[in-house]
mmCIF file of C-alpha atoms and ligand atoms in Angstrom:
data_model
loop_
_atom_site.group_PDB
_atom_site.id
_atom_site.type_symbol
_atom_site.label_atom_id
_atom_site.label_comp_id
_atom_site.label_asym_id
_atom_site.label_seq_id
_atom_site.Cartn_x
_atom_site.Cartn_y
_atom_site.Cartn_z
ATOM 1 C CA MET Z 221 89.860 85.155 112.659
ATOM 2 C CA ARG Z 222 90.049 88.338 110.627
ATOM 3 C CA LYS Z 223 88.787 91.604 112.111
ATOM 4 C CA ILE Z 224 88.573 93.913 109.132
ATOM 5 C CA LEU Z 225 88.338 97.706 108.899
ATOM 6 C CA ILE Z 226 87.248 99.059 105.502
ATOM 7 C CA THR Z 227 87.991 102.742 104.881
ATOM 8 C CA GLY Z 228 85.976 104.593 102.221
ATOM 9 C CA ALA Z 229 83.426 101.789 102.676
ATOM 10 C CA LEU Z 230 80.433 103.674 101.268
ATOM 11 C CA GLY Z 231 81.961 104.050 97.809
ATOM 12 C CA GLN Z 232 81.439 101.931 94.684
ATOM 13 C CA ILE Z 233 83.628 99.022 95.843
ATOM 14 C CA GLY Z 234 83.240 99.270 99.616
ATOM 15 C CA SER Z 235 79.443 99.217 99.687
ATOM 16 C CA GLU Z 236 79.462 95.794 97.972
ATOM 17 C CA LEU Z 237 82.672 94.471 99.512
ATOM 18 C CA ALA Z 238 81.289 95.063 103.018
ATOM 19 C CA VAL Z 239 78.203 92.947 102.276
ATOM 20 C CA LYS Z 240 80.309 90.138 100.810
ATOM 21 C CA MET Z 241 82.847 90.217 103.631
ATOM 22 C CA ARG Z 242 80.136 90.315 106.323
ATOM 23 C CA GLY Z 243 78.732 87.153 104.705
ATOM 24 C CA ILE Z 244 82.132 85.419 104.909
ATOM 25 C CA TYR Z 245 83.699 86.740 108.120
ATOM 26 C CA GLY Z 246 80.572 87.690 110.125
ATOM 27 C CA ASN Z 247 78.808 91.040 110.535
ATOM 28 C CA ASP Z 248 80.650 92.048 113.698
ATOM 29 C CA ASN Z 249 84.066 91.265 112.184
ATOM 30 C CA VAL Z 250 83.776 93.767 109.322
ATOM 31 C CA ILE Z 251 83.845 97.394 110.458
ATOM 32 C CA MET Z 252 82.767 99.843 107.797
ATOM 33 C CA SER Z 253 84.006 103.441 107.880
ATOM 34 C CA ASP Z 254 83.746 106.534 105.740
ATOM 35 C CA LEU Z 255 83.928 110.309 106.074
ATOM 36 C CA GLN Z 256 80.297 110.317 107.164
ATOM 37 C CA ALA Z 257 77.241 108.070 107.176
ATOM 38 C CA LYS Z 258 75.127 108.468 104.033
ATOM 39 C CA ASP Z 259 71.300 108.196 103.991
ATOM 40 C CA THR Z 260 71.562 106.262 100.713
ATOM 41 C CA HIS Z 261 73.281 103.418 102.607
ATOM 42 C CA LYS Z 262 71.172 103.382 105.795
ATOM 43 C CA ASP Z 263 70.415 99.628 105.704
ATOM 44 C CA LEU Z 264 74.027 98.734 104.996
ATOM 45 C CA ILE Z 265 75.313 100.945 107.819
ATOM 46 C CA GLU Z 266 72.847 99.366 110.223
ATOM 47 C CA SER Z 267 73.827 95.809 109.173
ATOM 48 C CA GLY Z 268 76.995 95.886 111.341
ATOM 49 C CA PRO Z 269 79.534 98.226 112.954
ATOM 50 C CA PHE Z 270 80.091 101.603 111.266
ATOM 51 C CA GLU Z 271 82.540 104.334 112.320
ATOM 52 C CA THR Z 272 83.123 107.812 110.968
ATOM 53 C CA ILE Z 273 86.805 107.962 109.955
ATOM 54 C CA ASP Z 274 88.728 110.483 107.875
ATOM 55 C CA VAL Z 275 91.888 108.632 106.767
ATOM 56 C CA LEU Z 276 93.819 111.860 107.375
ATOM 57 C CA ASP Z 277 92.926 111.537 111.079
ATOM 58 C CA THR Z 278 95.425 108.920 112.307
ATOM 59 C CA LYS Z 279 94.398 109.267 115.953
ATOM 60 C CA LYS Z 280 90.750 108.391 115.271
ATOM 61 C CA MET Z 281 91.770 105.532 112.967
ATOM 62 C CA ALA Z 282 94.093 104.143 115.692
ATOM 63 C CA GLU Z 283 91.295 104.359 118.276
ATOM 64 C CA VAL Z 284 88.912 102.396 116.047
ATOM 65 C CA ILE Z 285 91.605 99.779 115.287
ATOM 66 C CA ASP Z 286 92.170 99.291 119.033
ATOM 67 C CA LYS Z 287 88.452 99.356 119.895
ATOM 68 C CA TYR Z 288 87.663 96.425 117.564
ATOM 69 C CA ASN Z 289 91.044 94.584 117.683
ATOM 70 C CA ILE Z 290 91.415 95.090 113.942
ATOM 71 C CA ASN Z 291 94.090 92.951 112.223
ATOM 72 C CA THR Z 292 93.257 93.735 108.548
ATOM 73 C CA VAL Z 293 92.603 97.046 106.778
ATOM 74 C CA VAL Z 294 91.114 97.343 103.292
ATOM 75 C CA ASN Z 295 91.951 100.918 102.371
ATOM 76 C CA LEU Z 296 89.426 102.165 99.804
ATOM 77 C CA ALA Z 297 89.364 105.874 100.708
ATOM 78 C CA ALA Z 298 90.586 107.697 97.604
ATOM 79 C CA ILE Z 299 89.957 110.359 94.964
ATOM 80 C CA LEU Z 300 89.602 108.871 91.459
ATOM 81 C CA SER Z 301 91.012 110.033 88.137
ATOM 82 C CA ALA Z 302 88.554 112.629 86.809
ATOM 83 C CA VAL Z 303 87.939 114.287 90.184
ATOM 84 C CA GLY Z 304 91.695 114.085 90.797
ATOM 85 C CA GLU Z 305 92.425 116.119 87.662
ATOM 86 C CA LYS Z 306 89.953 118.778 88.872
ATOM 87 C CA ASN Z 307 91.556 118.862 92.318
ATOM 88 C CA PRO Z 308 95.086 117.407 92.196
ATOM 89 C CA ALA Z 309 96.041 118.688 95.673
ATOM 90 C CA LEU Z 310 93.098 116.869 97.270
ATOM 91 C CA CYS Z 311 93.922 113.736 95.266
ATOM 92 C CA TRP Z 312 97.531 113.763 96.465
ATOM 93 C CA ASN Z 313 96.549 114.496 100.059
ATOM 94 C CA ILE Z 314 93.973 111.729 100.459
ATOM 95 C CA ASN Z 315 95.547 109.066 98.260
ATOM 96 C CA MET Z 316 99.079 109.501 99.636
ATOM 97 C CA ASN Z 317 98.715 110.790 103.202
ATOM 98 C CA GLY Z 318 95.711 108.541 103.849
ATOM 99 C CA LEU Z 319 97.686 105.518 102.653
ATOM 100 C CA TYR Z 320 100.778 106.592 104.627
ATOM 101 C CA ASN Z 321 98.661 106.802 107.810
ATOM 102 C CA VAL Z 322 97.216 103.327 107.197
ATOM 103 C CA LEU Z 323 100.692 101.881 106.540
ATOM 104 C CA GLU Z 324 102.159 103.493 109.662
ATOM 105 C CA LEU Z 325 99.354 101.959 111.741
ATOM 106 C CA GLY Z 326 100.049 98.683 109.942
ATOM 107 C CA ARG Z 327 103.669 98.845 111.060
ATOM 108 C CA GLU Z 328 102.808 99.767 114.662
ATOM 109 C CA LYS Z 329 99.933 97.324 115.086
ATOM 110 C CA ASN Z 330 100.998 94.447 112.822
ATOM 111 C CA LEU Z 331 98.081 94.754 110.375
ATOM 112 C CA SER Z 332 97.525 93.111 106.988
ATOM 113 C CA ILE Z 333 96.695 95.813 104.441
ATOM 114 C CA PHE Z 334 94.946 95.647 101.069
ATOM 115 C CA THR Z 335 95.100 98.773 98.876
ATOM 116 C CA PRO Z 336 93.782 98.799 95.305
ATOM 117 C CA SER Z 337 95.938 100.282 92.596
ATOM 118 C CA SER Z 338 94.653 100.997 89.083
ATOM 119 C CA ILE Z 339 95.346 100.821 85.357
ATOM 120 C CA ALA Z 340 96.023 104.544 85.913
ATOM 121 C CA VAL Z 341 99.608 103.641 86.927
ATOM 122 C CA PHE Z 342 100.365 103.312 83.214
ATOM 123 C CA GLY Z 343 100.948 106.138 80.754
ATOM 124 C CA GLU Z 344 101.503 106.911 77.106
ATOM 125 C CA SER Z 345 105.000 105.384 77.070
ATOM 126 C CA THR Z 346 103.671 102.040 78.395
ATOM 127 C CA PRO Z 347 103.073 99.267 75.824
ATOM 128 C CA ALA Z 348 99.297 99.617 75.266
ATOM 129 C CA ASP Z 349 98.418 96.072 74.202
ATOM 130 C CA LYS Z 350 98.766 93.134 76.584
ATOM 131 C CA THR Z 351 100.480 95.558 78.967
ATOM 132 C CA PRO Z 352 102.963 93.455 80.957
ATOM 133 C CA GLN Z 353 102.987 93.158 84.751
ATOM 134 C CA ASP Z 354 106.423 94.770 84.920
ATOM 135 C CA THR Z 355 106.781 97.620 82.452
ATOM 136 C CA ILE Z 356 107.158 101.388 82.023
ATOM 137 C CA MET Z 357 104.999 103.359 84.497
ATOM 138 C CA ARG Z 358 104.991 107.084 83.711
ATOM 139 C CA PRO Z 359 101.370 108.202 84.275
ATOM 140 C CA SER Z 360 100.172 111.652 83.201
ATOM 141 C CA THR Z 361 97.451 112.160 85.850
ATOM 142 C CA MET Z 362 97.763 113.053 89.534
ATOM 143 C CA TYR Z 363 95.639 109.974 90.287
ATOM 144 C CA GLY Z 364 98.128 107.796 88.378
ATOM 145 C CA VAL Z 365 101.064 109.439 90.155
ATOM 146 C CA THR Z 366 99.486 108.629 93.540
ATOM 147 C CA LYS Z 367 98.771 105.051 92.463
ATOM 148 C CA VAL Z 368 102.370 104.354 91.330
ATOM 149 C CA SER Z 369 103.694 106.024 94.490
ATOM 150 C CA GLY Z 370 101.208 104.017 96.560
ATOM 151 C CA GLU Z 371 102.407 100.733 95.049
ATOM 152 C CA LEU Z 372 106.010 101.664 95.850
ATOM 153 C CA LEU Z 373 105.127 102.752 99.379
ATOM 154 C CA CYS Z 374 103.306 99.458 100.011
ATOM 155 C CA ASP Z 375 106.327 97.524 98.673
ATOM 156 C CA TYR Z 376 108.572 99.572 100.969
ATOM 157 C CA TYR Z 377 106.504 98.776 104.076
ATOM 158 C CA TYR Z 378 106.578 95.069 103.183
ATOM 159 C CA GLN Z 379 110.302 94.952 102.454
ATOM 160 C CA LYS Z 380 111.465 97.253 105.254
ATOM 161 C CA PHE Z 381 108.999 96.483 108.070
ATOM 162 C CA GLY Z 382 107.402 93.161 107.063
ATOM 163 C CA VAL Z 383 103.893 94.661 106.815
ATOM 164 C CA ASP Z 384 101.703 92.230 104.830
ATOM 165 C CA THR Z 385 100.667 94.629 102.039
ATOM 166 C CA ARG Z 386 98.789 93.401 98.956
ATOM 167 C CA GLY Z 387 97.071 95.033 95.984
ATOM 168 C CA VAL Z 388 95.717 94.717 92.464
ATOM 169 C CA ARG Z 389 95.619 97.131 89.547
ATOM 170 C CA PHE Z 390 91.883 97.313 88.981
ATOM 171 C CA PRO Z 391 90.569 98.249 85.545
ATOM 172 C CA GLY Z 392 87.249 100.158 85.272
ATOM 173 C CA LEU Z 393 84.699 98.518 87.568
ATOM 174 C CA ILE Z 394 81.080 98.111 86.533
ATOM 175 C CA SER Z 395 78.335 97.663 89.122
ATOM 176 C CA TYR Z 396 74.645 98.376 89.722
ATOM 177 C CA ASP Z 397 74.620 99.088 93.461
ATOM 178 C CA THR Z 398 76.603 102.297 94.107
ATOM 179 C CA LEU Z 399 77.434 104.731 91.302
ATOM 180 C CA PRO Z 400 81.138 105.275 90.553
ATOM 181 C CA GLY Z 401 82.889 108.136 92.327
ATOM 182 C CA GLY Z 402 84.280 110.266 89.480
ATOM 183 C CA GLY Z 403 86.547 108.234 87.231
ATOM 184 C CA THR Z 404 87.288 107.984 83.516
ATOM 185 C CA THR Z 405 85.742 104.528 83.079
ATOM 186 C CA ASP Z 406 82.404 105.653 84.646
ATOM 187 C CA TYR Z 407 80.787 105.833 81.189
ATOM 188 C CA ALA Z 408 80.622 102.027 81.167
ATOM 189 C CA VAL Z 409 78.311 102.149 84.209
ATOM 190 C CA HIS Z 410 76.180 105.141 83.170
ATOM 191 C CA ILE Z 411 75.506 103.593 79.754
ATOM 192 C CA TYR Z 412 73.431 100.797 81.373
ATOM 193 C CA TYR Z 413 71.326 103.227 83.442
ATOM 194 C CA ASP Z 414 70.539 105.409 80.400
ATOM 195 C CA ALA Z 415 69.929 102.386 78.152
ATOM 196 C CA LEU Z 416 67.131 101.315 80.492
ATOM 197 C CA LYS Z 417 65.805 104.786 81.352
ATOM 198 C CA GLN Z 418 65.842 106.434 77.899
ATOM 199 C CA LYS Z 419 67.177 103.848 75.408
ATOM 200 C CA GLU Z 420 69.952 106.276 74.500
ATOM 201 C CA TYR Z 421 73.336 107.275 75.946
ATOM 202 C CA THR Z 422 75.756 110.103 75.155
ATOM 203 C CA SER Z 423 79.300 108.918 75.782
ATOM 204 C CA PHE Z 424 82.055 111.245 77.021
ATOM 205 C CA ILE Z 425 84.596 108.648 75.803
ATOM 206 C CA ASP Z 426 85.133 108.427 72.050
ATOM 207 C CA LYS Z 427 84.525 105.423 69.790
ATOM 208 C CA GLY Z 428 87.565 103.200 69.360
ATOM 209 C CA THR Z 429 88.863 103.872 72.885
ATOM 210 C CA GLN Z 430 89.646 100.442 74.322
ATOM 211 C CA MET Z 431 89.981 100.080 78.091
ATOM 212 C CA ASP Z 432 90.113 97.128 80.475
ATOM 213 C CA MET Z 433 86.975 96.577 82.544
ATOM 214 C CA MET Z 434 85.595 94.167 85.144
ATOM 215 C CA TYR Z 435 82.227 93.342 86.694
ATOM 216 C CA MET Z 436 82.054 93.985 90.442
ATOM 217 C CA PRO Z 437 81.547 90.337 91.550
ATOM 218 C CA ASP Z 438 84.918 89.460 89.986
ATOM 219 C CA ALA Z 439 86.547 92.502 91.619
ATOM 220 C CA LEU Z 440 85.267 91.491 95.070
ATOM 221 C CA ASN Z 441 86.534 87.939 94.549
ATOM 222 C CA ALA Z 442 89.932 89.328 93.553
ATOM 223 C CA ILE Z 443 90.256 91.271 96.815
ATOM 224 C CA ILE Z 444 89.293 88.323 99.006
ATOM 225 C CA GLU Z 445 91.270 85.716 97.038
ATOM 226 C CA LEU Z 446 94.441 87.813 97.093
ATOM 227 C CA MET Z 447 94.027 88.637 100.793
ATOM 228 C CA GLU Z 448 93.661 84.939 101.574
ATOM 229 C CA ALA Z 449 96.406 83.743 99.178
ATOM 230 C CA ASP Z 450 99.574 82.084 100.459
ATOM 231 C CA GLY Z 451 101.976 85.021 100.930
ATOM 232 C CA ASP Z 452 105.004 82.847 100.102
ATOM 233 C CA LYS Z 453 103.724 82.425 96.527
ATOM 234 C CA LEU Z 454 103.326 86.185 95.912
ATOM 235 C CA ILE Z 455 106.205 87.623 93.955
ATOM 236 C CA HIS Z 456 104.583 90.967 93.178
ATOM 237 C CA ARG Z 457 102.218 91.837 96.065
ATOM 238 C CA ASN Z 458 101.744 95.542 95.120
ATOM 239 C CA ALA Z 459 100.199 95.315 92.708
ATOM 240 C CA PHE Z 460 98.941 92.680 90.259
ATOM 241 C CA ASN Z 461 97.562 93.428 86.788
ATOM 242 C CA ILE Z 462 94.056 91.951 86.637
ATOM 243 C CA THR Z 463 91.434 92.221 83.923
ATOM 244 C CA ALA Z 464 88.250 90.519 82.776
ATOM 245 C CA MET Z 465 87.482 92.179 79.430
ATOM 246 C CA SER Z 466 88.515 95.033 77.186
ATOM 247 C CA PHE Z 467 86.086 97.015 75.011
ATOM 248 C CA ASP Z 468 85.346 100.394 73.440
ATOM 249 C CA PRO Z 469 81.978 102.260 73.591
ATOM 250 C CA GLU Z 470 80.766 100.650 70.325
ATOM 251 C CA GLU Z 471 81.326 97.151 71.706
ATOM 252 C CA ILE Z 472 79.472 97.722 74.989
ATOM 253 C CA ALA Z 473 76.639 99.356 72.985
ATOM 254 C CA ALA Z 474 76.498 96.287 70.704
ATOM 255 C CA SER Z 475 76.233 94.069 73.773
ATOM 256 C CA ILE Z 476 73.366 96.197 75.172
ATOM 257 C CA LYS Z 477 71.590 96.107 71.771
ATOM 258 C CA LYS Z 478 71.273 92.328 72.089
ATOM 259 C CA TYR Z 479 68.772 93.006 74.906
ATOM 260 C CA ILE Z 480 67.505 96.509 73.936
ATOM 261 C CA PRO Z 481 67.608 96.552 70.083
ATOM 262 C CA GLU Z 482 66.471 100.198 69.808
ATOM 263 C CA PHE Z 483 69.362 101.430 72.018
ATOM 264 C CA LYS Z 484 71.242 104.363 70.451
ATOM 265 C CA LEU Z 485 74.770 105.546 71.294
ATOM 266 C CA ASN Z 486 75.765 109.213 70.790
ATOM 267 C CA TYR Z 487 79.043 110.978 71.512
ATOM 268 C CA ASP Z 488 79.946 114.241 73.234
ATOM 269 C CA VAL Z 489 83.594 113.639 74.022
ATOM 270 C CA ASP Z 490 85.067 115.235 77.157
ATOM 271 C CA PRO Z 491 88.670 116.198 76.255
ATOM 272 C CA VAL Z 492 89.984 115.783 79.817
ATOM 273 C CA ARG Z 493 88.654 112.270 80.380
ATOM 274 C CA GLN Z 494 89.440 111.304 76.764
ATOM 275 C CA ALA Z 495 93.088 112.314 77.255
ATOM 276 C CA ILE Z 496 93.222 110.185 80.401
ATOM 277 C CA ALA Z 497 91.649 107.215 78.597
ATOM 278 C CA ASN Z 498 94.105 107.595 75.697
ATOM 279 C CA SER Z 499 96.997 107.324 78.146
ATOM 280 C CA TRP Z 500 95.740 104.038 79.653
ATOM 281 C CA PRO Z 501 96.301 100.540 78.212
ATOM 282 C CA ASN Z 502 94.006 98.870 75.671
ATOM 283 C CA SER Z 503 94.361 95.515 77.410
ATOM 284 C CA LEU Z 504 96.375 94.105 80.312
ATOM 285 C CA ASP Z 505 98.392 90.917 80.623
ATOM 286 C CA ASP Z 506 97.183 89.401 83.925
ATOM 287 C CA SER Z 507 99.201 86.168 83.727
ATOM 288 C CA ALA Z 508 101.186 86.929 86.922
ATOM 289 C CA ALA Z 509 97.960 87.095 88.983
ATOM 290 C CA ARG Z 510 96.700 83.893 87.334
ATOM 291 C CA ALA Z 511 99.973 82.074 88.117
ATOM 292 C CA GLN Z 512 100.644 83.397 91.634
ATOM 293 C CA TRP Z 513 97.190 83.281 93.259
ATOM 294 C CA GLY Z 514 94.802 81.689 90.742
ATOM 295 C CA TRP Z 515 93.034 84.812 89.395
ATOM 296 C CA ASN Z 516 90.251 83.649 87.072
ATOM 297 C CA PRO Z 517 87.377 86.077 86.309
ATOM 298 C CA GLN Z 518 83.876 84.700 85.659
ATOM 299 C CA PHE Z 519 82.181 87.536 83.729
ATOM 300 C CA ASP Z 520 82.786 88.495 80.090
ATOM 301 C CA LEU Z 521 81.042 91.449 78.402
ATOM 302 C CA ASP Z 522 77.794 89.696 77.409
ATOM 303 C CA LYS Z 523 77.393 87.852 80.704
ATOM 304 C CA MET Z 524 77.929 91.147 82.546
ATOM 305 C CA THR Z 525 75.452 93.017 80.314
ATOM 306 C CA GLN Z 526 72.750 90.419 80.916
ATOM 307 C CA ASP Z 527 73.235 90.568 84.692
ATOM 308 C CA MET Z 528 73.551 94.395 84.845
ATOM 309 C CA LEU Z 529 70.317 94.887 82.892
ATOM 310 C CA GLU Z 530 68.453 92.313 84.983
ATOM 311 C CA LYS Z 531 69.594 93.830 88.287
ATOM 312 C CA LEU Z 532 69.087 97.439 87.182
ATOM 313 C CA ARG Z 533 65.555 96.719 85.924
ATOM 314 C CA ILE Z 534 64.676 95.662 89.467
ATOM 315 C CA LYS Z 535 66.563 98.558 91.105
ATOM 316 C CA LEU Z 536 65.044 101.209 88.798
ATOM 317 C CA ASP Z 537 61.639 99.464 88.643
ATOM 318 C CA ILE Z 538 61.694 99.377 84.813
ATOM 319 C CA LYS Z 539 59.828 96.530 83.072
HETATM 320 P P1 NAD U 100 84.650 105.751 95.397
HETATM 321 O O1 NAD U 100 85.001 107.136 94.968
HETATM 322 O O2 NAD U 100 83.377 105.168 94.941
HETATM 323 O O3 NAD U 100 84.672 105.667 96.995
HETATM 324 C C1 NAD U 100 85.692 106.254 97.749
HETATM 325 C C2 NAD U 100 85.160 106.493 99.137
HETATM 326 O O4 NAD U 100 86.184 107.140 99.882
HETATM 327 C C3 NAD U 100 83.922 107.419 99.182
HETATM 328 O O5 NAD U 100 82.861 106.793 99.871
HETATM 329 C C4 NAD U 100 84.421 108.664 99.927
HETATM 330 O O6 NAD U 100 83.436 109.233 100.787
HETATM 331 C C5 NAD U 100 85.574 108.083 100.730
HETATM 332 N N1 NAD U 100 86.567 109.088 101.118
HETATM 333 C C6 NAD U 100 87.024 110.142 100.411
HETATM 334 N N2 NAD U 100 87.893 110.850 101.151
HETATM 335 C C7 NAD U 100 88.001 110.211 102.343
HETATM 336 C C8 NAD U 100 88.743 110.457 103.528
HETATM 337 N N3 NAD U 100 89.548 111.525 103.632
HETATM 338 N N4 NAD U 100 88.619 109.592 104.536
HETATM 339 C C9 NAD U 100 87.789 108.523 104.468
HETATM 340 N N5 NAD U 100 87.042 108.255 103.379
HETATM 341 C C10 NAD U 100 87.160 109.101 102.328
HETATM 342 O O7 NAD U 100 85.889 104.826 95.011
HETATM 343 P P2 NAD U 100 85.890 103.266 94.663
HETATM 344 O O8 NAD U 100 85.544 103.143 93.241
HETATM 345 O O9 NAD U 100 85.142 102.513 95.670
HETATM 346 O O10 NAD U 100 87.466 102.999 94.762
HETATM 347 C C11 NAD U 100 88.076 102.450 95.899
HETATM 348 C C12 NAD U 100 89.542 102.211 95.585
HETATM 349 O O11 NAD U 100 89.645 101.367 94.438
HETATM 350 C C13 NAD U 100 90.338 103.474 95.261
HETATM 351 O O12 NAD U 100 91.637 103.355 95.754
HETATM 352 C C14 NAD U 100 90.382 103.478 93.751
HETATM 353 O O13 NAD U 100 91.509 104.155 93.268
HETATM 354 C C15 NAD U 100 90.453 101.999 93.461
HETATM 355 N N6 NAD U 100 90.016 101.686 92.107
HETATM 356 C C16 NAD U 100 88.701 101.802 91.767
HETATM 357 C C17 NAD U 100 88.313 101.518 90.468
HETATM 358 C C18 NAD U 100 86.878 101.634 90.025
HETATM 359 O O14 NAD U 100 86.600 101.507 88.820
HETATM 360 N N7 NAD U 100 85.926 101.828 90.943
HETATM 361 C C19 NAD U 100 89.274 101.125 89.531
HETATM 362 C C20 NAD U 100 90.611 101.068 89.906
HETATM 363 C C21 NAD U 100 90.968 101.322 91.211
HETATM 364 C C1 AKB U 101 88.937 105.701 87.150
HETATM 365 O O1 AKB U 101 88.442 105.742 86.004
HETATM 366 O O2 AKB U 101 89.503 106.658 87.704
HETATM 367 C C2 AKB U 101 88.894 104.382 87.883
HETATM 368 C C3 AKB U 101 90.148 103.617 87.636
HETATM 369 C C4 AKB U 101 90.269 102.778 86.442
HETATM 370 O O3 AKB U 101 91.060 103.703 88.407
HETATM 371 N N1 AKB U 101 87.713 103.680 87.476
#
């Protein structure tokens, strides 16, 4: 039976992954942790074990792993791309030293470890269309640098010490539960909130900027399916290209207009996040994930838009 510790569990992914995992593995077998408890997630925190853990504090993390007999860590504690460009030292410290601490504990305590990578591993010299699984990785952001280094470090711990490390390169994730934590793809979440609240959105990403995206239910399935996949069939491990859709701001706006015809899209482009977006692929080739562990996303753009608007109407109490 898995006993899972999730770090950074109150973020965009963790807050939904914890609920899904508690449904599969049992409430007491999924230990949530984050820097501190947040009032916004009171019910979630009270639905099972929660511990305050800073991933830079190896001693505390080791104590929690021993206390609950943890055998699996999903390491979600991280600083994302836009915040990382504002504070590169913090981004390096948490993304690299936090991961190193988790991997060292994995080696000592024989843990399975899942760590998400990102489309941010790619850069301007990477082929932008149908970006292959194995290709040029020369990112231009500190976040991207930490993600490439993280993939290599996870590979090293698998090859050198036999630690069962696994990961995917997530594209931008879209969800209605917890707001994103400061990335470049965040516009594709905020657009739904503003479409419902004020029927208008001002995008910080310019028209024509294609990026890969995915709806959160597919992302959660990816984590669990890869964690549970037969390790002998995994050639890549850290990390697999996965994608569900690719669109630019005009295309997501067109999808929203099918449900809110008066919706209007404006632009006020942020040069920092636009430069990051320009350096990322237009679309990924995820055939390795499909072949090696059966990756098969369920949501395309219109299906996601319909579900996002339905769920957000209830959350925001908008008729
Ligand atoms: P998020 O910013 O929403 O959440 C990160 C969480 O980490 C926050 O709750 C924060 O409090 C916590 N945290 C920060 N510093 C910490 C520390 N020192 N110790 C413990 N916790 C700390 O991020 P997310 O979107 O949930 O992303 C999780 C992982 O998935 C990250 O590795 C990220 O790079 C990756 N990823 C996310 C996306 C996306 O679109 N959300 C896309 C690609 C990859
Ligand atoms: C970000 O924009 O930083 C994240 C990511 C794609 O890694 N959403």
